[in-house]
Tab-separated table of C-alpha atoms in Angstrom:
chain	number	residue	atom	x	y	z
P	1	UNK	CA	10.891	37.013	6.797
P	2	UNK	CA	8.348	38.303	4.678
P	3	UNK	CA	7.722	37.494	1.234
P	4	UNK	CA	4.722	39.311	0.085
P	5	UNK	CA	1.924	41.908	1.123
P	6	UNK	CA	-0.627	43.260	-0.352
P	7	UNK	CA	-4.364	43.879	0.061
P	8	UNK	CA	-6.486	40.742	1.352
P	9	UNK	CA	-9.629	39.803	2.802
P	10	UNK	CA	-11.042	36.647	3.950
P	11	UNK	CA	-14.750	36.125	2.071
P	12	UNK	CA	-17.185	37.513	3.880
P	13	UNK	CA	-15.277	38.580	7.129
P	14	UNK	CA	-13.536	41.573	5.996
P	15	UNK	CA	-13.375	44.346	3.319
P	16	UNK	CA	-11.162	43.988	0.245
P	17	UNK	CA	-8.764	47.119	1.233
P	18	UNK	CA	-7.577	44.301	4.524
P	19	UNK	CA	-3.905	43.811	4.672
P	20	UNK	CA	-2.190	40.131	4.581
P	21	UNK	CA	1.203	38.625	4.467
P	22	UNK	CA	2.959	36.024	3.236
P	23	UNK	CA	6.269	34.617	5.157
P	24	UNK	CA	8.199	31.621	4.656
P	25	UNK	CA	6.002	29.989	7.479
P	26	UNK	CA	2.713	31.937	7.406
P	27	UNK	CA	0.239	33.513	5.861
P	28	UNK	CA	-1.956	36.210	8.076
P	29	UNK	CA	-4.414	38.461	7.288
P	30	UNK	CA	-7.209	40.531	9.910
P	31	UNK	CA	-10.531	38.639	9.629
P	32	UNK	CA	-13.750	40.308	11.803
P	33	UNK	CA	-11.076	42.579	13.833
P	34	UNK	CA	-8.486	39.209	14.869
P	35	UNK	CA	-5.696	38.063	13.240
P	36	UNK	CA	-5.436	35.105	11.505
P	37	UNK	CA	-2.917	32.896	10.546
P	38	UNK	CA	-2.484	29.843	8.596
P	39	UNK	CA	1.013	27.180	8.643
P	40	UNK	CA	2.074	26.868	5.087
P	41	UNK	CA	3.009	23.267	6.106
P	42	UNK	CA	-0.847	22.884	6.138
P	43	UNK	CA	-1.031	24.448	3.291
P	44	UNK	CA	-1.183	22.424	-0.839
P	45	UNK	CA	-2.137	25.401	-3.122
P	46	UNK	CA	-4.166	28.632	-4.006
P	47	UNK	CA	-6.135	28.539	-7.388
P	48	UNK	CA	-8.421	30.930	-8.825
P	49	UNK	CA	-12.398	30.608	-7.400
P	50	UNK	CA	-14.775	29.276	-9.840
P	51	UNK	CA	-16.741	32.164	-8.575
P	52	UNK	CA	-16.107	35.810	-7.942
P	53	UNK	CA	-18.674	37.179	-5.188
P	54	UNK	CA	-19.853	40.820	-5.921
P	55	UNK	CA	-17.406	40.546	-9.126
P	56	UNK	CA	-14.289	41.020	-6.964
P	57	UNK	CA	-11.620	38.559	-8.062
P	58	UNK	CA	-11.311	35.882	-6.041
P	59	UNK	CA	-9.136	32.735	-5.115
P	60	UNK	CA	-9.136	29.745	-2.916
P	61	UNK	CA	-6.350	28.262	-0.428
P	62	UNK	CA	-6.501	24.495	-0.176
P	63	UNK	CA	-5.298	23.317	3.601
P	64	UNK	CA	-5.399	19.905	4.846
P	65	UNK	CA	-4.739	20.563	8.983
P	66	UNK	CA	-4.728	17.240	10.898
P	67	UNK	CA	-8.142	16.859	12.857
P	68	UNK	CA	-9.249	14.041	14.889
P	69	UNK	CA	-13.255	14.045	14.653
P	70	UNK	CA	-13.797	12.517	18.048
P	71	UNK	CA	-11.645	11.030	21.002
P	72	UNK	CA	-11.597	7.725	20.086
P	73	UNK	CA	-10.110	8.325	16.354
P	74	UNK	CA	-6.577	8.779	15.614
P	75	UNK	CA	-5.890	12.284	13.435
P	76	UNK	CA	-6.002	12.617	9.829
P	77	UNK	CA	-5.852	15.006	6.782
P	78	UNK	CA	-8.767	16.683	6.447
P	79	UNK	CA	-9.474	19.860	3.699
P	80	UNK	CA	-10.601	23.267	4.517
P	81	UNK	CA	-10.723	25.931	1.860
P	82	UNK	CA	-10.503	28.780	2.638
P	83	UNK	CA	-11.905	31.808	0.287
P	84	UNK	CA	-10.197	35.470	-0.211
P	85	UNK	CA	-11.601	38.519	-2.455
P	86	UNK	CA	-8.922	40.919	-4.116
P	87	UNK	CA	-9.237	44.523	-5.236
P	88	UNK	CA	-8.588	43.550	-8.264
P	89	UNK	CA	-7.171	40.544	-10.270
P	90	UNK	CA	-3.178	41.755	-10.539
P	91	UNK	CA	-3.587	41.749	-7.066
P	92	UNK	CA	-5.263	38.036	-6.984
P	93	UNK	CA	-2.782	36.938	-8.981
P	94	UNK	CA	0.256	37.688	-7.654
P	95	UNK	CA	-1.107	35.705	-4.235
P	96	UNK	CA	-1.522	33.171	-5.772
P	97	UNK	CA	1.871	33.208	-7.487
P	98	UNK	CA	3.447	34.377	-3.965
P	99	UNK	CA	1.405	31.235	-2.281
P	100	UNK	CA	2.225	28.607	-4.817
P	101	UNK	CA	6.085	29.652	-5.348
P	102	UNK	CA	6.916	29.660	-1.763
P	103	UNK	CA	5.380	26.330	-1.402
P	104	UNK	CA	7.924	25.330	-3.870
P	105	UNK	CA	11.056	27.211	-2.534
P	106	UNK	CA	10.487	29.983	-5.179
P	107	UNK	CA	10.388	33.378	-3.276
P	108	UNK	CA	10.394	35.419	-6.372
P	109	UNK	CA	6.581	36.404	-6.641
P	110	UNK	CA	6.657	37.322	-10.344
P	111	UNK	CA	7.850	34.276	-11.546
P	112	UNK	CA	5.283	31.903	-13.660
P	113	UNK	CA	6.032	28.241	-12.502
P	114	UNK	CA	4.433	25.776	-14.728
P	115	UNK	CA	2.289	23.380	-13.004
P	116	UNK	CA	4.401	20.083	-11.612
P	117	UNK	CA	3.397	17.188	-13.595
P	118	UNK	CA	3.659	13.521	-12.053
P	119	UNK	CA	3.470	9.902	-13.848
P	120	UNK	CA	0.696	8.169	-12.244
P	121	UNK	CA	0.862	3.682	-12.263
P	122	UNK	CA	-1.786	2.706	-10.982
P	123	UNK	CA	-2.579	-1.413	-10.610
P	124	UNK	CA	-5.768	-2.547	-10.590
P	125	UNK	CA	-5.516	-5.598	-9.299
P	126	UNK	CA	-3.249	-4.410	-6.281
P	127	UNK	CA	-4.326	-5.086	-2.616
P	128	UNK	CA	-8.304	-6.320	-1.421
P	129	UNK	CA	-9.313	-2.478	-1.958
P	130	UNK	CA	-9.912	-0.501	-5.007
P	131	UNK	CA	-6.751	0.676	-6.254
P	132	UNK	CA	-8.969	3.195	-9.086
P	133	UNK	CA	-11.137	4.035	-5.740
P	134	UNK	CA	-8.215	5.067	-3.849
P	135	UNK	CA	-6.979	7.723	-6.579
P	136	UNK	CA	-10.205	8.831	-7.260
P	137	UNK	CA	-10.770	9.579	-3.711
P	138	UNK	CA	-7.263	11.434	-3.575
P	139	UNK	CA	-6.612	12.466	-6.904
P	140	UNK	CA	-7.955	16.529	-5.476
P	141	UNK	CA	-5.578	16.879	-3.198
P	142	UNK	CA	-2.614	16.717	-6.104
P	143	UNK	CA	-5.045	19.030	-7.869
P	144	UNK	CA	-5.076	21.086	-5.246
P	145	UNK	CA	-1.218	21.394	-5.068
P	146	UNK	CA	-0.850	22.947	-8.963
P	147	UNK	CA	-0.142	19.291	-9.851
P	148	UNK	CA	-1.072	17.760	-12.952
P	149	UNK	CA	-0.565	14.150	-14.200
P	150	UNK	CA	-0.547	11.276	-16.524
P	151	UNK	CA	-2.470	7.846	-15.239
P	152	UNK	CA	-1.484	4.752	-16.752
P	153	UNK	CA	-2.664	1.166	-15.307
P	154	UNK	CA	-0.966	-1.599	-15.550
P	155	UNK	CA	-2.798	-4.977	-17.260
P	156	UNK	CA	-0.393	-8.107	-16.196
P	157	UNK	CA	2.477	-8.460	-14.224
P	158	UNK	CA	5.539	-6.731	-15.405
P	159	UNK	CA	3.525	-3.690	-16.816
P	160	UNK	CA	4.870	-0.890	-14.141
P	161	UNK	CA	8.580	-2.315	-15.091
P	162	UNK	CA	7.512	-1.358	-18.580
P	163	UNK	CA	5.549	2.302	-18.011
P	164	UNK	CA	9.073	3.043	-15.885
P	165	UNK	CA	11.909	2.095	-19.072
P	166	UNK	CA	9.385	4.061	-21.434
P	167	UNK	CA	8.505	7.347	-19.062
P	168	UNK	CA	9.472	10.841	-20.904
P	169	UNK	CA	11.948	12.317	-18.639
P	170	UNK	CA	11.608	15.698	-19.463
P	171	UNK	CA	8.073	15.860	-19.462
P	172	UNK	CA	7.693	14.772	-15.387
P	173	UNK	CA	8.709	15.830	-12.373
P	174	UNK	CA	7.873	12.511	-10.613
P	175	UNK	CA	6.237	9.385	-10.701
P	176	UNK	CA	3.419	8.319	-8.021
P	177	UNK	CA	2.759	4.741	-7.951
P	178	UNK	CA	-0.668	3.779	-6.561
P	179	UNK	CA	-0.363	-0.048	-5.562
P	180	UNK	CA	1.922	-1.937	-3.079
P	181	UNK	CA	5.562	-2.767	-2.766
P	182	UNK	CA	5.490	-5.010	-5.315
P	183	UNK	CA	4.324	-2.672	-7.902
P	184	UNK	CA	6.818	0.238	-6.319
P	185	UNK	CA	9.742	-2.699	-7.174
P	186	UNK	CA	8.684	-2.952	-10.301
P	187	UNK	CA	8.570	0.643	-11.493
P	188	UNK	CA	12.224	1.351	-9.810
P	189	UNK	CA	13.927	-1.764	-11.698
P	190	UNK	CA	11.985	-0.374	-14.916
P	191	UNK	CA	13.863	3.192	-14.292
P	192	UNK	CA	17.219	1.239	-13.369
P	193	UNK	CA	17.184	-0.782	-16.637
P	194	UNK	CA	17.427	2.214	-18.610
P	195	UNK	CA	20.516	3.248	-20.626
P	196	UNK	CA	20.100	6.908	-18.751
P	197	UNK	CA	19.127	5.113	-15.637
P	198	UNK	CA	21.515	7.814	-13.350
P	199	UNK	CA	19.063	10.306	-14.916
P	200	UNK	CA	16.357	8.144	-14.558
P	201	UNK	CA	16.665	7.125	-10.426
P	202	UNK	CA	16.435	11.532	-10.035
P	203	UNK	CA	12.938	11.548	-10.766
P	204	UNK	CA	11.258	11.395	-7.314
P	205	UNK	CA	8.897	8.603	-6.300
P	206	UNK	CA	5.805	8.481	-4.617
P	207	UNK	CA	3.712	5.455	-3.123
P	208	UNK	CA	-0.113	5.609	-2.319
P	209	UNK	CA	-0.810	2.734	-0.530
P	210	UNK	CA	-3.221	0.590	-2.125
P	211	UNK	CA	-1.355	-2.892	-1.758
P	212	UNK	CA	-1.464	-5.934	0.290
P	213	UNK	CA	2.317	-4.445	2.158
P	214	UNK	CA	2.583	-1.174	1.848
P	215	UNK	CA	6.082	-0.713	3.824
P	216	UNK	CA	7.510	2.105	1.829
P	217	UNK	CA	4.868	4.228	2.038
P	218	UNK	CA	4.630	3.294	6.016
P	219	UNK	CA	7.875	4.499	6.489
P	220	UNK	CA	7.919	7.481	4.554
P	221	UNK	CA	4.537	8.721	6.780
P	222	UNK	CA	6.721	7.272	9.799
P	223	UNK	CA	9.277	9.799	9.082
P	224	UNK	CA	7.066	12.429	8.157
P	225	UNK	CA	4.560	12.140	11.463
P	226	UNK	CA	1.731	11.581	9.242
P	227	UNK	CA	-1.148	9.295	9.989
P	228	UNK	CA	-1.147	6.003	7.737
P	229	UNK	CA	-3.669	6.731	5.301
P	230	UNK	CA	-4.152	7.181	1.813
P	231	UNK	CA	-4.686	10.977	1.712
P	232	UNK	CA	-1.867	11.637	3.943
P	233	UNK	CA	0.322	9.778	1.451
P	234	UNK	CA	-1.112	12.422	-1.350
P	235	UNK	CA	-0.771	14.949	1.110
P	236	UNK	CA	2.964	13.867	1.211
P	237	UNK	CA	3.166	13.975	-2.401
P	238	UNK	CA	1.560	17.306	-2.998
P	239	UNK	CA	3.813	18.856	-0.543
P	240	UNK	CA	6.802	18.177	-2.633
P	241	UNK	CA	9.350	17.251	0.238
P	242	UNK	CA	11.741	14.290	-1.393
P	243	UNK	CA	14.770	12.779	0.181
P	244	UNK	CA	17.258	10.453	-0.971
P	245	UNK	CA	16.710	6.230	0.226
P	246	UNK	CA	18.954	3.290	0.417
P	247	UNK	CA	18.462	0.980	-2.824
P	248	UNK	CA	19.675	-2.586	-2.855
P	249	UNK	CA	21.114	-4.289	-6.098
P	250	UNK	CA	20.436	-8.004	-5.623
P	251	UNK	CA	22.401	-10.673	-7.722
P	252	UNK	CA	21.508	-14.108	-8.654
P	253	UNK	CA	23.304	-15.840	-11.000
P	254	UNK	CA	23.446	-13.423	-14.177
P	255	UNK	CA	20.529	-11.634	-13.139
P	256	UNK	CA	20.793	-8.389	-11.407
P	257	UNK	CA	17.648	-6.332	-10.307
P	258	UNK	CA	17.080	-3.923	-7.550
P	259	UNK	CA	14.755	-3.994	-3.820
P	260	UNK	CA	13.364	-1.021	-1.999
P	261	UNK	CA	11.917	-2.952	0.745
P	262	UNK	CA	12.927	-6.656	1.590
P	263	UNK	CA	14.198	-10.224	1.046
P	264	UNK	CA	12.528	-13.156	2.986
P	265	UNK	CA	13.165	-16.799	3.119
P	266	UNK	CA	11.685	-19.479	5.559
P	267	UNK	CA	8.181	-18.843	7.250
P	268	UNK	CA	7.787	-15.723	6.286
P	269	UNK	CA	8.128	-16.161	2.622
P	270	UNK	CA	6.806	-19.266	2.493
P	271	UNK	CA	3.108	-17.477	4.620
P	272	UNK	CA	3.496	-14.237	2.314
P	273	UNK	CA	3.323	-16.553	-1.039
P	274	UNK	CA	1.749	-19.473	-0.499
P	275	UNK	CA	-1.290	-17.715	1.211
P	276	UNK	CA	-2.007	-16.173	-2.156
P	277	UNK	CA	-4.650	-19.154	-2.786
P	278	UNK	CA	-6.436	-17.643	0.656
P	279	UNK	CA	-7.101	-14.043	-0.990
P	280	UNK	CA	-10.709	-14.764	-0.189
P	281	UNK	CA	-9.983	-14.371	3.486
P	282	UNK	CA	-9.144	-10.955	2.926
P	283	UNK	CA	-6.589	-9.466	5.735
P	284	UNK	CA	-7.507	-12.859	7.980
P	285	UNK	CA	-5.203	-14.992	5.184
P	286	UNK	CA	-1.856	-13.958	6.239
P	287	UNK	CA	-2.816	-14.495	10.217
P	288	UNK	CA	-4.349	-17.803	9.786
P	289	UNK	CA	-1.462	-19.062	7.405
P	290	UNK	CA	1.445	-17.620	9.866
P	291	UNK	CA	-0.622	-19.825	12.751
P	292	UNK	CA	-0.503	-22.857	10.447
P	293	UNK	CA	2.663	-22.675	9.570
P	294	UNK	CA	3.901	-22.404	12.906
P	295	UNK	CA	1.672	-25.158	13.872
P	296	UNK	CA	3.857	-27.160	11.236
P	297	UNK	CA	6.994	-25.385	11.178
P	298	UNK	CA	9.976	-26.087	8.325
P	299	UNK	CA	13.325	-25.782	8.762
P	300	UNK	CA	15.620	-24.880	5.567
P	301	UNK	CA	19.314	-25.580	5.945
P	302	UNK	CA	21.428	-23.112	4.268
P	303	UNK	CA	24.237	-20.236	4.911
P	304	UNK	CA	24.370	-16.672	5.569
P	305	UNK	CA	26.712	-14.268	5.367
P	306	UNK	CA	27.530	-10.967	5.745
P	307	UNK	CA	29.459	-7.516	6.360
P	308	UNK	CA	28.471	-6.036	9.309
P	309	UNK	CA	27.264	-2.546	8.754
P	310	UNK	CA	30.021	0.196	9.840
P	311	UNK	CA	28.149	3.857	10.303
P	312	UNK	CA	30.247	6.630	11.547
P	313	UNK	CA	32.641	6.809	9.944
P	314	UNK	CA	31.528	4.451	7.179
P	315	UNK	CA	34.490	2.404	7.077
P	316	UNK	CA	36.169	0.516	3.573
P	317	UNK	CA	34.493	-2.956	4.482
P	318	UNK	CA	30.824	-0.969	2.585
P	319	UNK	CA	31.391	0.721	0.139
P	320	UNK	CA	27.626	1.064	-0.354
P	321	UNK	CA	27.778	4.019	-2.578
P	322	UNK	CA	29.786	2.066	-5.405
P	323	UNK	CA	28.978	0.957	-8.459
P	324	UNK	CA	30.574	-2.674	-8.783
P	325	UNK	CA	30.448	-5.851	-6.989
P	326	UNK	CA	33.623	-5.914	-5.784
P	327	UNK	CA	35.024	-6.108	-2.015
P	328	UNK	CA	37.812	-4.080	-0.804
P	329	UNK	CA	40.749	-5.732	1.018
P	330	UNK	CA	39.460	-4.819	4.438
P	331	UNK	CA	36.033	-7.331	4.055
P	332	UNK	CA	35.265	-9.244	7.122
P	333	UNK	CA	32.685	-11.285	6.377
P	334	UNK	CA	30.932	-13.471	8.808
P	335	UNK	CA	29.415	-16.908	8.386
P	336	UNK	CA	26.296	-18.760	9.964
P	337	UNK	CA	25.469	-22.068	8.542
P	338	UNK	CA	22.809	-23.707	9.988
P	339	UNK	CA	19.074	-24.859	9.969
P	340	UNK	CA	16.674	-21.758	9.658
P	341	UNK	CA	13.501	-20.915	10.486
P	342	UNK	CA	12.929	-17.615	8.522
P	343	UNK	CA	15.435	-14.951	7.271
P	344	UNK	CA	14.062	-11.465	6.570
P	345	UNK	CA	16.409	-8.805	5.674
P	346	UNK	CA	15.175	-5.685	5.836
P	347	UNK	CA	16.207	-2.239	4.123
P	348	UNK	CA	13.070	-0.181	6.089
P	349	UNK	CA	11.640	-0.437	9.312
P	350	UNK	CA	8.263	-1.258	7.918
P	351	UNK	CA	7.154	-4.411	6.107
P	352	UNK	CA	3.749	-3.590	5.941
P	353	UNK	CA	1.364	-1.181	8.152
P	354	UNK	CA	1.217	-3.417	10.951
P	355	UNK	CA	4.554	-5.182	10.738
P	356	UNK	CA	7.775	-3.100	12.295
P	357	UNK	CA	9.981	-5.761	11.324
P	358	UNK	CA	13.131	-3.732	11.910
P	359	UNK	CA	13.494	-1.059	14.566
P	360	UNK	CA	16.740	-0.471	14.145
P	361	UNK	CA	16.419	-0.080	9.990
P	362	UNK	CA	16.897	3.359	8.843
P	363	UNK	CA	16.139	4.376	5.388
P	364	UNK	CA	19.179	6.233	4.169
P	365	UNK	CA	22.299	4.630	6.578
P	366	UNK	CA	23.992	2.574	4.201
P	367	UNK	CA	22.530	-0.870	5.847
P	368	UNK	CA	19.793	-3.292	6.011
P	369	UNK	CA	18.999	-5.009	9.569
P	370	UNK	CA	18.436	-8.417	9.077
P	371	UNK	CA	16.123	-10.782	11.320
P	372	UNK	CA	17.038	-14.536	12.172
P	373	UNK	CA	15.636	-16.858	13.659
P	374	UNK	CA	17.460	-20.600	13.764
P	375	UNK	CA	15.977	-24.315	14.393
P	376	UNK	CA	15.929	-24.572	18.166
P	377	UNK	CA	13.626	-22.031	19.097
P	378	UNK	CA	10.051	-22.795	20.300
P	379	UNK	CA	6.820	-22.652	19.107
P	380	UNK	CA	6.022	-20.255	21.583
P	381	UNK	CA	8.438	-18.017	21.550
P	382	UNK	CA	7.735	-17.768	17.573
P	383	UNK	CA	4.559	-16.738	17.859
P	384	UNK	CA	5.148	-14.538	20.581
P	385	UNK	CA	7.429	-12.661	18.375
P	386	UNK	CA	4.834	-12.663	15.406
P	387	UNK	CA	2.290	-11.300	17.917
P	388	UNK	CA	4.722	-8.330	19.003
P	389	UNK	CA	6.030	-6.812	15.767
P	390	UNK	CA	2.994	-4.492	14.872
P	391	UNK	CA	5.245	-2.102	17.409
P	392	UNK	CA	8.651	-3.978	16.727
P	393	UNK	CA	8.602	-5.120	20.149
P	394	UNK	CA	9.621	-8.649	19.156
P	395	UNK	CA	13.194	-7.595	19.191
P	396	UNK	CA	13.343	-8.840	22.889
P	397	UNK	CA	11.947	-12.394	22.323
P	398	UNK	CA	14.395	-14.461	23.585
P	399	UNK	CA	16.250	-16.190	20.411
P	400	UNK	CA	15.239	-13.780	17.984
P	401	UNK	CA	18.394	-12.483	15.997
P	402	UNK	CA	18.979	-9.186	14.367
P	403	UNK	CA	22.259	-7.836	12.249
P	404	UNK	CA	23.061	-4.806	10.720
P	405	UNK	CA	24.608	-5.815	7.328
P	406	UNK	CA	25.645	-3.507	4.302
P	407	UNK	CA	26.047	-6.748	2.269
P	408	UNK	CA	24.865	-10.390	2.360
P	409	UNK	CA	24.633	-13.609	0.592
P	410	UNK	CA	22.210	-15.933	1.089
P	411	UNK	CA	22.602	-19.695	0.002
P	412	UNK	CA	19.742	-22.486	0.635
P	413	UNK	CA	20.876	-25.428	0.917
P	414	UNK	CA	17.509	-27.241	0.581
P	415	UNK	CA	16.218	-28.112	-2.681
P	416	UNK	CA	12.879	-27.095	-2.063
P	417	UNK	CA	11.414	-23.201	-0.814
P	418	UNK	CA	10.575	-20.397	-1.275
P	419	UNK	CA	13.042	-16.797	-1.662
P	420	UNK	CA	10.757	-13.506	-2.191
P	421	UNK	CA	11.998	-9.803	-2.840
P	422	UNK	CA	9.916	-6.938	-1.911
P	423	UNK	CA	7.344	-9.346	-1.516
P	424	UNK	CA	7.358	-11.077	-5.032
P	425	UNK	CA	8.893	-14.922	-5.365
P	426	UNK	CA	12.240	-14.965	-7.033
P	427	UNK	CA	13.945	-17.817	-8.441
P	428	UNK	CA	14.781	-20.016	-5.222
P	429	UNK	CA	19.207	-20.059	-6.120
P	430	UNK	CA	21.820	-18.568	-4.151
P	431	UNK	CA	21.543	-14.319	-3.660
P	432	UNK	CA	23.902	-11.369	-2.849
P	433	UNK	CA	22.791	-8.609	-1.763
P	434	UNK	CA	24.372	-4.857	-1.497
P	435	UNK	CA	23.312	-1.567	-0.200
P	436	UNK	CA	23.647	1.678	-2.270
P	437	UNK	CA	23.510	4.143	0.097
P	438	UNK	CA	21.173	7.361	-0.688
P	439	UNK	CA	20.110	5.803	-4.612
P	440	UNK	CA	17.005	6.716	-4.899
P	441	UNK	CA	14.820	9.985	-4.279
P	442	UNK	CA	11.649	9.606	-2.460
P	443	UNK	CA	8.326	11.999	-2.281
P	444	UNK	CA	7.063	12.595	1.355
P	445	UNK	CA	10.236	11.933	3.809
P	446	UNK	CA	10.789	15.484	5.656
């Protein structure tokens, strides 16, 4: 269907008196005698040109197309502009108004939409890159996309959590957090703690990747077929898609709080905290420790339990869309005590960029799949399954467990270890866990 037409000509390939169109998909317009056509899926914004050529009014059309510079490199985000001349600047206007609006559902040319303004936490310290680097290097393709924002950086731990309970609802349209999973965790239990925190958990969230684990954002350009890279995240953001993600309310003792991403216990917690002191190493520390560890593997006795996940239909056993903590009558829970090796429940596919933990997670299905592995199981076979999971091939290591749970308790038995929650130690006591199906909205996720 088509939108809008009017005059258009592409700078220096056509005269001013050229006809273009806008549809829902596509903008065309003649150029040199052909017609050409850009995808408005390609397409983040129209502004006006700095500079007006011959003093006809003038605008530009920001597109990031995916182009792979040679054959040995994967395909990423890449900008072309591209430059049109109006008769005059009603004309100008209104394309860009057309361009923008339908970019943001609005098909209603005449209508002025106000540019979208995002909360921007960024962490410093996040990560072995340059968190401030990162944005800098992406912060034009929000511009492009009619986007304006507010950039706050955190200073200690706990900061995001902060920046979150104090953000001026009506005054954003989202909040981007530049940083890893950690930081994400943070921002969404500073929104939850709110008294208006059903309010709060509408405003979308976006993730540039800029962290040690970046799973979220992983999964959400997963989902969307983009490449795993920084500006593809922005491009994600600027394109304004959102859709709604399992949250997980966690319990321990009288503390409540809320995960995006994960809980871990056994080697894998004890590799992703303890090899903190090995920062130096850079992305080598996490390898080297995993080996070690392996090398000298612990066992933690303890007992897991658990609702297994009914999807269609979504039985009474999860009721993963309620509010309380309490179990209906039709609870079957399930029981493994024994002596574990690592426990890693997972509410995303994606721990980090190189670690498919959990195939079979999806991120809006009401469940979390959860990965065992008990004493008993060799050395071998261990780090065979550690060497596989960049593609989530592990699943088919002999002795490697998986379970799709909507709720869980975990209680170690040991006195000593270590429990971590989207990738950030917790107090090591007894934890239930429950999936709230659909919770939170997420930028990106087609």
């Amino acid at each position: 269907m088509i939108i809008f037409e009017e005059h258009l000509a592409e700078l220096h390939s056509g005269s001013p008196r050229s006809w273009g169109s806008l549809a829902s998909d596509t903008l065309t317009w003649e150029s040199e005698g052909e017609q050409r056509v850009l995808a408005l899926d390609e397409i983040v914004g129209a502004a006006i040109s700095p500079d007006s050529p011959n003093n006809l009014p003038s605008f530009i059309v920001s597109v990031y197309p995916l182009v792979r510079s040679n054959i040995f490199q994967q395909r990423r985000r890449m900008l072309r502009e591209y430059r049109f001349v109006c008769t005059d600047e009603r004309i100008r206007n209104r394309w860009i108004r057309a361009i923008n609006n339908t970019l943001r559902g609005v098909e209603d040319v005449d209508t002025i939409l106000p540019p979208r303004h995002l909360h921007v936490i960024l962490n410093p310290t996040s990560g072995n890159q340059n968190p401030r680097e990162i944005f800098d290097r992406i912060s034009s393709v929000l511009a492009a996309s009619n986007s304006q924002w507010t950039l706050t950086e955190t200073q200690e731990a706990g900061d995001a959590a902060k920046i979150a309970y104090n953000l001026p609802l009506d005054k954003i349209d989202g909040l981007v957090v530049v940083g890893g999973d950690g930081t994400v965790h943070e921002a969404i239990n500073g929104l939850m703690r709110r008294s208006d925190w059903k309010r709060a958990i509408e405003i979308p969230i976006g993730t540039i990747p800029a962290g040690t684990g970046n799973g979220l954002c992983k999964t959400v350009l997963e989902i969307a077929g983009e490449p795993d890279d920084a500006v593809s995240a922005a491009f994600a953001i600027a394109k304004g898609n959102v859709r709604s993600f399992d949250l997980v309310r966690v319990q321990q003792a009288n503390h409540r709080y809320y995960s995006i991403l994960s809980l871990s216990w056994g080697l894998v917690s004890d590799v992703d905290i303890e090899s903190e002191r090995l920062r130096w190493l850079g992305s080598l520390r996490s390898d080297l420790y995993a080996l070690l560890r392996i090398l000298k593997l612990r066992t933690y006795r303890g007992r897991f339990s658990f609702v297994r996940a009914v999807t269609e239909p979504r039985g009474d056993d999860c009721h993963s869309t309620s509010s309380s903590n309490s179990e209906s009558p039709n609870s079957e829970w399930q029981t493994i005590e024994d002596e574990f090796v690592l426990v890693w429940a997972m509410n995303l596919p994606w721990a980090a960029g190189d670690m498919k933990v959990a195939p079979g997670a999806s991120a809006w299905d009401g469940a979390m799949e959860v990965f065992v592995v008990r004493q008993g199981v060799s050395k071998w076979r261990l780090l065979q399954a550690l060497l596989q999971i960049a593609d989530g091939s592990h699943t088919r290591v002999p002795g490697m467990e998986f379970y799709k749970v909507c709720k869980l308790q975990l209680e170690p038995f040991t006195r000593q270890g270590i429990l971590a929650v989207d990738g950030e130690k917790v107090d090591y006591s007894p934890v239930k866990m429950e999936v709230l199906n659909g919770w939170i909205r997420v930028f990106g996720a087609n």
